[in-house]
Amino acid sequence: MIARLSIRAPRTAFCVRRLHTQPKTAPFNIVFDIDGVLIKGKQVIPQTRRALELLWENNVPYIFLTNGGGVPESEKAEELSKKLGVPVNPDHLIVSHSPMRSLVPQYKDSNILVVGGKGSSCKRVAESYGFRRVVTPEEVHAVHPSACPISFCEARPVPFNKEYLQNVGMPVEAVMVFHDSVDWGRDLQICLDALASKGGALGTIKDSEDLHSTKQSVPIYFSNPDVVWSNEYPVPRFGQGTFKLCLEKIYKNLTGQELEFTTFGKPMTTTYQYAETLLNRISPFPPTSDGQPSKRTVYAVGDNPYADIAGANAYGWDSVLVKTGVFRTKGYENHHVHPATAVVDHVEDAVRWIFAKEKMKAQEQQKQR
Ligand code: G3P
Ligand code: MG
């Protein structure tokens, strides 16, 4: 059961402007997942607004950490801000592909195949990160319609300029899946083409013997491993992880080999390191009296045990699992593989549970003095 708190603040009109500057006083931070915790597709979860009010009233710095994406952080923040009705600072938001910035030094001048998202949205994201030669499956399809004969795409205006055609014709040096595919048939085909090609040249394929004995031609990166996620539909929907499972299966079938890949997003450590850097920036903790950095207390609130809870637990954060998204249970049974520190009904109860735990901690510390 959820502890009811005596610290409940009076319900005040929520001052939107106050959220521009995050409070900096609480000795702990909260990291919120978005889909299935704060929103479900276009709908805002009813308890979200009160949860955010409580954070402000109690001076708790928090950030958003989502496996969603497909648009630059600034656009995602604006979109979230419109839904929640409060300003969201893009510097306090991490999307699945944010940590893929670390790949820029290695690939900034390489021809890369960027997969996922609507139209050229992920190409825009990749270019904004600093990748200079980006090609998308949609562009390959536009130049070579026979590459995906059963993919039924509407004709879209495509910039057939010289540089664009040159990128499509050049071998790709890496495949980067930035977001959910909007055309799985086309994107699985073009990704497979790159992996099985001669040196990354699309439209070529290794000789049969090589296909079964040599490694994939190019590395592939995924921005998150979510098999499912939660929107307003009554049951969870396929995520990027399911696309990856399909690609792995097809690659194995075609080559007899395991697909090698690198994954970002929750629950990967790289994403939590990225989040910690952000927390250090927005809410620096003073060093202890002996000059050592103080240990940061972080609570992660999420709905997906395999992403939010697994990642937080592995990184040494406390985890609070809500029942408004992927995870469903009648009572308060914990997840069988990735048990959270606490299981609660929704995001407001998550915040109240965290406050109660912090209050108990403070009382114990008081007694010890
Ligand atoms: O693709 C899955 C993603 O949308 C899940 O987002 O906020 O639950 O990490 P989130
Ligand atoms: Mg979620």
PDB file of C-alpha atoms and ligand atoms in Angstrom, residues 33-37 266 303-304 308, ligand 2:
ATOM      1  CA  ASP A  33      10.054   8.141 -17.866  1.00  0.00           C
ATOM      2  CA  ILE A  34       7.473   9.737 -20.184  1.00  0.00           C
ATOM      3  CA  ASP A  35       5.300   7.215 -22.075  1.00  0.00           C
ATOM      4  CA  GLY A  36       3.143   5.166 -19.712  1.00  0.00           C
ATOM      5  CA  VAL A  37       4.095   7.374 -16.723  1.00  0.00           C
ATOM      6  CA  LYS A 266      17.339   2.569 -21.189  1.00  0.00           C
ATOM      7  CA  ASP A 303       6.381   1.769 -16.339  1.00  0.00           C
ATOM      8  CA  ASN A 304       8.611  -0.696 -18.190  1.00  0.00           C
ATOM      9  CA  ASP A 308      13.212   1.799 -16.574  1.00  0.00           C
TER      10      ASP A 308
HETATM   11 MG    MG B   2       7.538   4.233 -20.457  1.00  0.00          MG
END
